[in-house]
């Protein structure tokens, strides 16, 4: 069974750093893209970026490029989303999702993590 | 960037009725790589349709997708109580892989 398990909720202060994780299981982690999406409270989904763990090819939404870093560690089948300096406006639910169809990514985001709630407040 | 505009913003229907949701792209979606997702409160999104018209695993055949190029639709032929939720389209043909703003399907 394919599963994506995300790390737990975080409460941070503005200016702090943070790295959240998404561990994949039940499939070959290196042969599927994994993406990240943000959902601010009461709002819609925003696509942030995506990584192919097999070769670390990474693509960002220009709206998020430079604000976050997406990475992956093949040895532990885990993708990461990190911030070096959080802002209050980063408060949101963050989802990871596997892009189906292997390297072609042709089958949509077929499996999703449960989400990680990040709260940034002083 | 491909901008996706969904309409209507909210639609109110009764169980048993037919729902038609629209997603219009600002430019052609390469390979018709257009997906539809359902999201219920407190839950992660769930894939319904990929490639504009292919149903994902376990999705009933009363849910269908259509369209090509810049105009796409999601149709639910006979609404069940579990269908009332928010629906998002997403294009994954050209990075950045954008989402529409969502359509809320509510019970009338």
Short mmCIF file of C-alpha atoms in Angstrom, two decimals:
data_model
loop_
_atom_site.label_atom_id
_atom_site.label_comp_id
_atom_site.label_asym_id
_atom_site.label_seq_id
_atom_site.Cartn_x
_atom_site.Cartn_y
_atom_site.Cartn_z
CA UNK A 1 0.00 0.00 0.00
CA UNK A 2 1.36 3.39 -1.01
CA UNK A 3 1.58 5.78 1.95
CA UNK A 4 2.94 9.27 2.50
CA UNK A 5 3.35 10.13 6.19
CA UNK A 6 4.12 13.71 7.12
CA UNK A 7 5.74 15.04 10.27
CA UNK A 8 3.65 16.55 13.04
CA UNK A 9 2.27 20.02 13.61
CA UNK A 10 4.74 22.80 14.36
CA UNK A 11 4.45 26.07 16.26
CA UNK A 12 7.27 28.51 15.59
CA UNK A 13 8.14 32.17 16.07
CA UNK A 14 8.85 34.56 13.19
CA UNK A 15 12.47 34.35 12.08
CA UNK A 16 12.94 30.74 13.14
CA UNK A 17 13.90 27.96 10.73
CA UNK A 18 11.86 24.83 10.07
CA UNK A 19 12.10 21.59 8.10
CA UNK A 20 9.06 19.35 7.68
CA UNK A 21 9.11 15.88 6.19
CA UNK A 22 7.11 13.46 4.06
CA UNK A 23 8.11 9.78 4.18
CA UNK A 24 7.01 7.51 1.37
CA UNK A 25 6.45 3.76 1.63
CA UNK A 26 4.94 0.94 -0.40
CA UNK A 27 6.51 2.01 -3.69
CA UNK A 28 9.86 2.82 -5.30
CA UNK A 29 10.57 6.25 -3.78
CA UNK A 30 13.20 7.25 -6.35
CA UNK A 31 11.00 6.77 -9.43
CA UNK A 32 8.10 9.12 -8.66
CA UNK A 33 7.97 12.90 -8.33
CA UNK A 34 6.87 14.30 -4.95
CA UNK A 35 5.31 17.74 -4.78
CA UNK A 36 4.31 20.19 -2.05
CA UNK A 37 1.19 22.34 -1.80
CA UNK A 38 0.17 25.06 0.65
CA UNK A 39 -3.31 25.71 1.96
CA UNK A 40 -3.72 28.83 4.04
CA UNK A 41 -6.60 28.88 6.55
CA UNK A 42 -9.93 28.84 4.72
CA UNK A 43 -8.26 29.17 1.31
CA UNK A 44 -7.50 27.07 -1.75
CA UNK A 45 -4.53 24.96 -2.76
CA UNK A 46 -1.31 26.55 -4.01
CA UNK A 47 1.33 24.52 -5.81
CA UNK A 48 4.79 25.17 -4.33
CA UNK A 49 7.20 22.86 -6.10
CA UNK A 50 8.19 19.30 -6.91
CA UNK A 51 11.24 17.03 -6.75
CA UNK A 52 12.26 13.82 -8.49
CA UNK A 53 14.22 11.90 -5.83
CA UNK A 54 15.96 9.76 -8.44
CA UNK A 55 18.12 12.63 -9.66
CA UNK A 56 17.05 15.53 -7.37
CA UNK A 57 15.57 17.47 -10.32
CA UNK A 58 13.54 20.21 -8.57
CA UNK A 59 11.07 22.74 -9.94
CA UNK A 60 9.60 25.64 -8.02
CA UNK A 61 6.61 27.89 -8.39
CA UNK A 62 8.23 31.32 -8.88
CA UNK A 63 5.97 32.59 -6.08
CA UNK A 64 7.81 30.34 -3.62
CA UNK A 65 11.31 30.16 -5.14
CA UNK A 66 13.85 31.60 -2.73
CA UNK A 67 11.36 31.39 0.14
CA UNK A 68 11.52 27.61 0.65
CA UNK A 69 13.82 24.72 -0.21
CA UNK A 70 12.62 21.31 -1.37
CA UNK A 71 14.94 18.34 -0.96
CA UNK A 72 14.87 14.55 -0.67
CA UNK A 73 16.93 11.84 1.04
CA UNK A 74 16.69 8.60 -0.91
CA UNK A 75 18.26 6.59 1.93
CA UNK A 76 15.21 7.19 4.14
CA UNK A 77 12.59 7.64 1.37
CA UNK A 78 11.78 11.12 2.64
CA UNK A 79 11.12 14.47 1.02
CA UNK A 80 11.52 17.76 2.88
CA UNK A 81 10.25 21.31 2.79
CA UNK A 82 12.27 23.85 4.69
CA UNK A 83 12.32 27.54 5.61
CA UNK A 84 15.33 29.50 6.84
CA UNK A 85 13.32 32.38 8.30
CA UNK A 86 9.59 31.92 8.88
CA UNK A 87 7.01 34.68 8.63
CA UNK A 88 3.54 34.87 10.12
CA UNK A 89 2.21 34.59 6.57
CA UNK A 90 3.71 31.06 6.35
CA UNK A 91 0.96 29.87 8.71
CA UNK A 92 -0.82 27.16 6.73
CA UNK A 93 -1.39 23.46 6.17
CA UNK A 94 1.26 21.92 3.95
CA UNK A 95 0.62 18.77 1.93
CA UNK A 96 2.99 16.49 0.07
CA UNK A 97 1.72 14.39 -2.82
CA UNK A 98 3.12 11.72 -5.10
CA UNK A 99 2.83 12.41 -8.84
CA UNK A 100 1.70 9.20 -10.50
CA UNK A 101 3.17 7.86 -13.74
CA UNK A 102 6.86 7.66 -12.86
CA UNK A 103 9.25 10.16 -14.39
CA UNK A 104 6.62 11.26 -16.92
CA UNK A 105 4.34 12.38 -14.09
CA UNK A 106 1.36 11.80 -16.34
CA UNK A 107 -1.20 10.48 -13.85
CA UNK A 108 -1.86 13.37 -11.48
CA UNK A 109 -1.17 13.52 -7.73
CA UNK A 110 -2.47 10.08 -6.83
CA UNK A 111 -1.43 9.82 -3.16
CA UNK A 112 -1.34 12.58 -0.56
CA UNK A 113 0.12 12.95 2.88
CA UNK A 114 -2.14 13.83 5.80
CA UNK A 115 -0.82 17.38 5.97
CA UNK A 116 1.42 19.27 8.39
CA UNK A 117 -0.01 22.34 10.12
CA UNK A 118 2.58 25.08 10.56
CA UNK A 119 1.71 27.97 12.86
CA UNK A 120 4.01 30.98 13.00
CA UNK A 121 3.23 33.40 15.79
CA UNK A 122 5.05 35.54 18.28
CA UNK B 1 2.09 30.59 -15.90
CA UNK B 2 -1.15 28.81 -16.78
CA UNK B 3 -3.98 30.43 -14.82
CA UNK B 4 -6.98 28.19 -14.13
CA UNK B 5 -10.39 29.78 -13.50
CA UNK B 6 -13.10 27.60 -12.02
CA UNK B 7 -16.80 28.33 -12.18
CA UNK B 8 -19.09 28.65 -10.45
CA UNK B 9 -17.49 29.58 -7.14
CA UNK B 10 -20.31 27.86 -5.25
CA UNK B 11 -23.11 25.65 -6.52
CA UNK B 12 -26.12 24.49 -4.49
CA UNK B 13 -27.77 21.25 -5.59
CA UNK B 14 -29.81 18.41 -4.14
CA UNK B 15 -28.86 14.72 -3.92
CA UNK B 16 -29.77 12.95 -7.14
CA UNK B 17 -29.21 16.04 -9.28
CA UNK B 18 -26.45 16.48 -11.86
CA UNK B 19 -23.47 18.76 -11.23
CA UNK B 20 -21.30 20.29 -13.92
CA UNK B 21 -18.16 22.15 -12.84
CA UNK B 22 -16.00 24.17 -15.20
CA UNK B 23 -12.26 24.86 -15.36
CA UNK B 24 -10.89 27.26 -17.97
CA UNK B 25 -7.17 27.67 -18.66
CA UNK B 26 -5.51 30.90 -19.77
CA UNK B 27 -3.58 28.92 -22.38
CA UNK B 28 -3.65 25.39 -23.73
CA UNK B 29 -2.78 22.66 -21.23
CA UNK B 30 0.01 20.51 -22.71
CA UNK B 31 -1.01 16.88 -23.28
CA UNK B 32 -4.35 17.70 -21.59
CA UNK B 33 -2.61 17.07 -18.28
CA UNK B 34 -5.59 18.31 -16.26
CA UNK B 35 -6.61 16.72 -12.97
CA UNK B 36 -9.60 17.13 -10.65
CA UNK B 37 -9.45 16.71 -6.88
CA UNK B 38 -12.09 16.53 -4.17
CA UNK B 39 -11.40 17.95 -0.72
CA UNK B 40 -13.60 17.55 2.34
CA UNK B 41 -13.15 19.59 5.54
CA UNK B 42 -10.15 18.47 7.56
CA UNK B 43 -8.98 16.05 4.87
CA UNK B 44 -6.27 15.97 2.24
CA UNK B 45 -7.33 16.29 -1.39
CA UNK B 46 -8.23 13.12 -3.28
CA UNK B 47 -7.52 12.54 -6.96
CA UNK B 48 -10.68 11.96 -9.03
CA UNK B 49 -9.66 12.50 -12.65
CA UNK B 50 -6.30 12.70 -14.46
CA UNK B 51 -5.45 13.37 -18.07
CA UNK B 52 -8.70 15.35 -18.34
CA UNK B 53 -10.93 12.27 -18.60
CA UNK B 54 -9.41 9.21 -16.91
CA UNK B 55 -10.87 8.15 -13.59
CA UNK B 56 -8.48 7.46 -10.74
CA UNK B 57 -8.56 4.11 -8.94
CA UNK B 58 -11.79 3.55 -7.02
CA UNK B 59 -13.67 6.54 -8.43
CA UNK B 60 -17.27 5.62 -9.41
CA UNK B 61 -18.38 5.99 -13.01
CA UNK B 62 -21.00 8.62 -12.11
CA UNK B 63 -18.00 10.98 -11.89
CA UNK B 64 -16.52 11.92 -15.26
CA UNK B 65 -14.16 14.45 -16.75
CA UNK B 66 -14.11 15.97 -20.20
CA UNK B 67 -12.72 18.72 -22.36
CA UNK B 68 -9.41 19.55 -23.95
CA UNK B 69 -7.13 22.47 -24.71
CA UNK B 70 -8.38 25.30 -22.49
CA UNK B 71 -11.88 24.19 -21.44
CA UNK B 72 -12.51 21.30 -19.07
CA UNK B 73 -15.48 20.00 -17.10
CA UNK B 74 -16.15 17.68 -14.19
CA UNK B 75 -19.56 16.07 -14.19
CA UNK B 76 -21.22 14.17 -11.36
CA UNK B 77 -24.29 12.55 -12.88
CA UNK B 78 -26.28 11.74 -9.74
CA UNK B 79 -25.15 13.48 -6.58
CA UNK B 80 -24.70 11.38 -3.48
CA UNK B 81 -24.45 12.90 0.03
CA UNK B 82 -20.70 12.18 0.10
CA UNK B 83 -20.12 14.29 -3.04
CA UNK B 84 -20.69 17.61 -1.28
CA UNK B 85 -17.22 19.06 -0.95
CA UNK B 86 -14.78 21.47 -2.61
CA UNK B 87 -13.39 20.56 -6.04
CA UNK B 88 -10.12 21.78 -7.52
CA UNK B 89 -8.71 21.46 -11.00
CA UNK B 90 -4.95 21.39 -11.55
CA UNK B 91 -2.87 21.52 -14.70
CA UNK B 92 0.36 19.53 -14.56
CA UNK B 93 1.43 19.95 -18.15
CA UNK B 94 3.62 23.01 -17.69
CA UNK B 95 5.48 24.10 -14.57
CA UNK B 96 4.41 25.82 -12.34
CA UNK B 97 1.65 23.22 -12.00
CA UNK B 98 -1.19 25.51 -10.96
CA UNK B 99 -4.50 24.88 -9.20
CA UNK B 100 -7.81 26.58 -9.83
CA UNK B 101 -9.37 28.51 -6.95
CA UNK B 102 -11.92 25.78 -6.25
CA UNK B 103 -15.68 25.23 -6.55
CA UNK B 104 -17.71 24.51 -3.45
CA UNK B 105 -20.54 22.03 -4.03
CA UNK B 106 -23.09 22.46 -1.26
CA UNK B 107 -26.37 20.81 -0.39
CA UNK B 108 -29.45 22.79 -1.37
#
